[in-house]
Amino acid sequence: MTFSIPDDLAPELYPLAWLVGTWRGYGILTYGQTVPEQAVAQEMTFDHDGGPYLRQTTTIWTLDATRSSDLGFDTPGLEGFARIAPARIWSTETAYWRPVGQDEPDGEGGSPGGPGAASADRPDGAGTDGPGSGGARPRTAPLTRLELVSADPAGHVAVWEGWIRGPRAQIGTQAVGRTRTAVPLTQMNRMFGLVGGDLMWTQDMAAFGETELKTYASGRLGRVQGPDAAGIAVPAGTAAAEASAGPAASADAPGTPDARAAGAGTDRRAQS
């Protein structure tokens, strides 16, 4: 799926341009006995205000199992989202992504615009060694270093570092803070990749007294086009739209507020 780079996107964000937009889909949550494995609906929005950073907002919903279809992970993200019915918000999070420099691939240094340099008009920095090179290998995109900050309503804030190269990014926490009553959470790692036009992502974390990283979340999301991309509205006429218009179901809700607080936030209603 093609996309257009916003005219007012800061040049520093070109390596991140493929993320910009709203993505919706489905995924899995699981964390040992604390969070039983369950399917969820997901939405991620990456937007900007012209500054050299992206804002990411993430929302995850539990599902009404009586109105949702079983999905295989080969189901495209948007198709999967249309076949499930969100029941209640599990978590929300806001993060800011800031590129802080680039590293040229080994052996591919050079002056700007020369062989091995990233292409200024390609969001992933990809290119070739120049016209007339007769099948020269594509240049590898430089690695862009990232710094992030994130916060969620469950009482967690985090500082992250990582990198993005072409359609792949990896980030990990350098520090995690929490409020006095928040669930213990000490470390998180996330990976993002563009696969077949869909945004795939995973998260590992150490929480609830665990000291080793364990799988917590994964998802497959498709890019939303047109007016449906605004806000967190769901496409009209889908099972998800009908569920969001009706009362929230609780049959599949997790058993404790502490479980909902894991990772990226909590069900707002659990805070009252």
Tab-separated table of N, CA and C in Angstrom, residues 141-203:
chain	number	residue	atom	x	y	z
A	141	ALA	N	19.605	1.518	3.968
A	141	ALA	CA	19.220	2.739	4.670
A	141	ALA	C	20.068	2.909	5.920
A	142	PRO	N	20.430	4.149	6.258
A	142	PRO	CA	21.164	4.364	7.496
A	142	PRO	C	20.293	4.034	8.703
A	143	LEU	N	20.940	3.712	9.778
A	143	LEU	CA	20.240	3.440	11.023
A	143	LEU	C	20.012	4.762	11.747
A	144	THR	N	18.754	5.069	12.043
A	144	THR	CA	18.401	6.291	12.761
A	144	THR	C	18.197	5.974	14.231
A	145	ARG	N	18.952	6.642	15.094
A	145	ARG	CA	18.819	6.428	16.532
A	145	ARG	C	17.595	7.174	17.055
A	146	LEU	N	16.920	6.563	18.018
A	146	LEU	CA	15.670	7.111	18.553
A	146	LEU	C	15.748	7.286	20.065
A	147	GLU	N	15.079	8.321	20.544
A	147	GLU	CA	14.786	8.488	21.965
A	147	GLU	C	13.285	8.721	22.099
A	148	LEU	N	12.661	8.074	23.088
A	148	LEU	CA	11.223	8.190	23.293
A	148	LEU	C	10.922	8.417	24.758
A	149	VAL	N	9.767	9.020	24.994
A	149	VAL	CA	9.178	9.057	26.331
A	149	VAL	C	7.737	8.596	26.201
A	150	SER	N	7.199	7.937	27.229
A	150	SER	CA	5.820	7.448	27.182
A	150	SER	C	5.180	7.582	28.555
A	151	ALA	N	3.858	7.626	28.547
A	151	ALA	CA	3.098	7.688	29.795
A	151	ALA	C	1.763	7.000	29.597
A	152	ASP	N	1.232	6.400	30.668
A	152	ASP	CA	-0.076	5.765	30.606
A	152	ASP	C	-0.865	6.107	31.867
A	153	PRO	N	-2.189	5.989	31.814
A	153	PRO	CA	-3.019	6.361	32.957
A	153	PRO	C	-2.963	5.387	34.112
A	154	ALA	N	-2.245	4.283	33.957
A	154	ALA	CA	-2.083	3.342	35.059
A	154	ALA	C	-0.960	3.767	36.005
A	155	GLY	N	-0.261	4.857	35.666
A	155	GLY	CA	0.752	5.376	36.568
A	155	GLY	C	2.176	5.051	36.185
A	156	HIS	N	2.440	4.750	34.901
A	156	HIS	CA	3.787	4.441	34.450
A	156	HIS	C	4.292	5.506	33.484
A	157	VAL	N	5.549	5.877	33.631
A	157	VAL	CA	6.247	6.702	32.657
A	157	VAL	C	7.537	5.976	32.298
A	158	ALA	N	8.009	6.152	31.061
A	158	ALA	CA	9.202	5.420	30.637
A	158	ALA	C	10.026	6.263	29.687
A	159	VAL	N	11.333	6.055	29.745
A	159	VAL	CA	12.291	6.616	28.803
A	159	VAL	C	12.848	5.453	27.992
A	160	TRP	N	12.817	5.600	26.670
A	160	TRP	CA	13.216	4.532	25.761
A	160	TRP	C	14.355	5.004	24.871
A	161	GLU	N	15.141	4.036	24.393
A	161	GLU	CA	16.097	4.270	23.322
A	161	GLU	C	15.959	3.133	22.315
A	162	GLY	N	16.356	3.410	21.084
A	162	GLY	CA	16.274	2.370	20.072
A	162	GLY	C	16.707	2.884	18.727
A	163	TRP	N	16.209	2.254	17.674
A	163	TRP	CA	16.617	2.603	16.320
A	163	TRP	C	15.514	2.247	15.334
A	164	ILE	N	15.606	2.871	14.173
A	164	ILE	CA	14.732	2.542	13.056
A	164	ILE	C	15.594	2.514	11.809
A	165	ARG	N	15.391	1.490	10.980
A	165	ARG	CA	16.094	1.367	9.703
A	165	ARG	C	15.120	0.808	8.697
A	166	GLY	N	14.829	1.578	7.652
A	166	GLY	CA	13.824	1.145	6.697
A	166	GLY	C	12.523	0.870	7.425
A	167	PRO	N	11.802	-0.187	7.058
A	167	PRO	CA	10.506	-0.475	7.677
A	167	PRO	C	10.619	-1.351	8.917
A	168	ARG	N	11.594	-1.081	9.775
A	168	ARG	CA	11.769	-1.869	10.981
A	168	ARG	C	12.289	-0.978	12.094
A	169	ALA	N	11.749	-1.149	13.302
A	169	ALA	CA	12.184	-0.367	14.459
A	169	ALA	C	12.218	-1.259	15.689
A	170	GLN	N	13.133	-0.949	16.582
A	170	GLN	CA	13.248	-1.679	17.845
A	170	GLN	C	13.583	-0.682	18.945
A	171	ILE	N	12.858	-0.759	20.065
A	171	ILE	CA	13.076	0.159	21.181
A	171	ILE	C	13.033	-0.616	22.493
A	172	GLY	N	13.724	-0.093	23.492
A	172	GLY	CA	13.731	-0.700	24.819
A	172	GLY	C	13.821	0.371	25.876
A	173	THR	N	13.279	0.110	27.035
A	173	THR	CA	13.285	1.110	28.106
A	173	THR	C	14.665	1.225	28.737
A	174	GLN	N	15.040	2.461	29.025
A	174	GLN	CA	16.244	2.760	29.789
A	174	GLN	C	15.907	3.079	31.243
A	175	ALA	N	14.682	3.528	31.464
A	175	ALA	CA	14.211	3.814	32.818
A	175	ALA	C	12.697	3.753	32.824
A	176	VAL	N	12.121	3.186	33.877
A	176	VAL	CA	10.671	3.120	34.047
A	176	VAL	C	10.338	3.658	35.434
A	177	GLY	N	9.425	4.627	35.490
A	177	GLY	CA	8.961	5.156	36.768
A	177	GLY	C	7.494	4.832	36.957
A	178	ARG	N	7.065	4.765	38.203
A	178	ARG	CA	5.657	4.476	38.478
A	178	ARG	C	5.210	5.219	39.715
A	179	THR	N	3.906	5.439	39.771
A	179	THR	CA	3.331	6.033	40.957
A	179	THR	C	3.287	5.008	42.082
A	180	ARG	N	2.987	5.471	43.272
A	180	ARG	CA	3.047	4.600	44.448
A	180	ARG	C	2.112	3.404	44.329
A	181	THR	N	0.956	3.572	43.693
A	181	THR	CA	-0.030	2.488	43.631
A	181	THR	C	-0.005	1.730	42.305
A	182	ALA	N	0.892	2.083	41.392
A	182	ALA	CA	0.924	1.419	40.090
A	182	ALA	C	1.537	0.022	40.204
A	183	VAL	N	1.148	-0.842	39.273
A	183	VAL	CA	1.682	-2.197	39.212
A	183	VAL	C	3.194	-2.150	38.971
A	184	PRO	N	3.997	-2.974	39.661
A	184	PRO	CA	5.435	-3.021	39.398
A	184	PRO	C	5.725	-3.359	37.935
A	185	LEU	N	6.544	-2.550	37.303
A	185	LEU	CA	6.917	-2.729	35.908
A	185	LEU	C	8.332	-2.192	35.768
A	186	THR	N	9.279	-3.034	35.356
A	186	THR	CA	10.680	-2.627	35.377
A	186	THR	C	11.323	-2.505	34.010
A	187	GLN	N	10.788	-3.185	32.999
A	187	GLN	CA	11.451	-3.165	31.700
A	187	GLN	C	10.476	-3.529	30.601
A	188	MET	N	10.639	-2.906	29.411
A	188	MET	CA	9.831	-3.224	28.236
A	188	MET	C	10.700	-3.155	26.984
A	189	ASN	N	10.472	-4.053	26.063
A	189	ASN	CA	11.069	-4.030	24.726
A	189	ASN	C	9.953	-4.123	23.696
A	190	ARG	N	10.070	-3.372	22.603
A	190	ARG	CA	9.082	-3.444	21.527
A	190	ARG	C	9.782	-3.496	20.180
A	191	MET	N	9.169	-4.211	19.258
A	191	MET	CA	9.628	-4.285	17.878
A	191	MET	C	8.467	-3.957	16.953
A	192	PHE	N	8.761	-3.212	15.886
A	192	PHE	CA	7.778	-2.822	14.882
A	192	PHE	C	8.333	-3.149	13.506
A	193	GLY	N	7.458	-3.600	12.606
A	193	GLY	CA	7.888	-3.873	11.243
A	193	GLY	C	6.734	-3.750	10.274
A	194	LEU	N	7.046	-3.342	9.060
A	194	LEU	CA	6.053	-3.237	7.997
A	194	LEU	C	6.159	-4.501	7.153
A	195	VAL	N	5.119	-5.335	7.199
A	195	VAL	CA	5.133	-6.631	6.522
A	195	VAL	C	3.874	-6.734	5.656
A	196	GLY	N	4.060	-6.818	4.352
A	196	GLY	CA	2.913	-6.927	3.466
A	196	GLY	C	1.960	-5.761	3.581
A	197	GLY	N	2.477	-4.580	3.894
A	197	GLY	CA	1.642	-3.391	4.031
A	197	GLY	C	1.013	-3.229	5.392
A	198	ASP	N	1.149	-4.208	6.285
A	198	ASP	CA	0.589	-4.126	7.632
A	198	ASP	C	1.684	-3.821	8.651
A	199	LEU	N	1.300	-3.149	9.710
A	199	LEU	CA	2.204	-2.864	10.825
A	199	LEU	C	2.130	-4.023	11.812
A	200	MET	N	3.241	-4.707	11.984
A	200	MET	CA	3.341	-5.810	12.944
A	200	MET	C	4.157	-5.317	14.132
A	201	TRP	N	3.749	-5.683	15.340
A	201	TRP	CA	4.511	-5.242	16.498
A	201	TRP	C	4.417	-6.279	17.610
A	202	THR	N	5.403	-6.256	18.492
A	202	THR	CA	5.421	-7.137	19.659
A	202	THR	C	5.955	-6.370	20.854
A	203	GLN	N	5.583	-6.816	22.035
A	203	GLN	CA	6.132	-6.251	23.275
A	203	GLN	C	6.455	-7.365	24.261
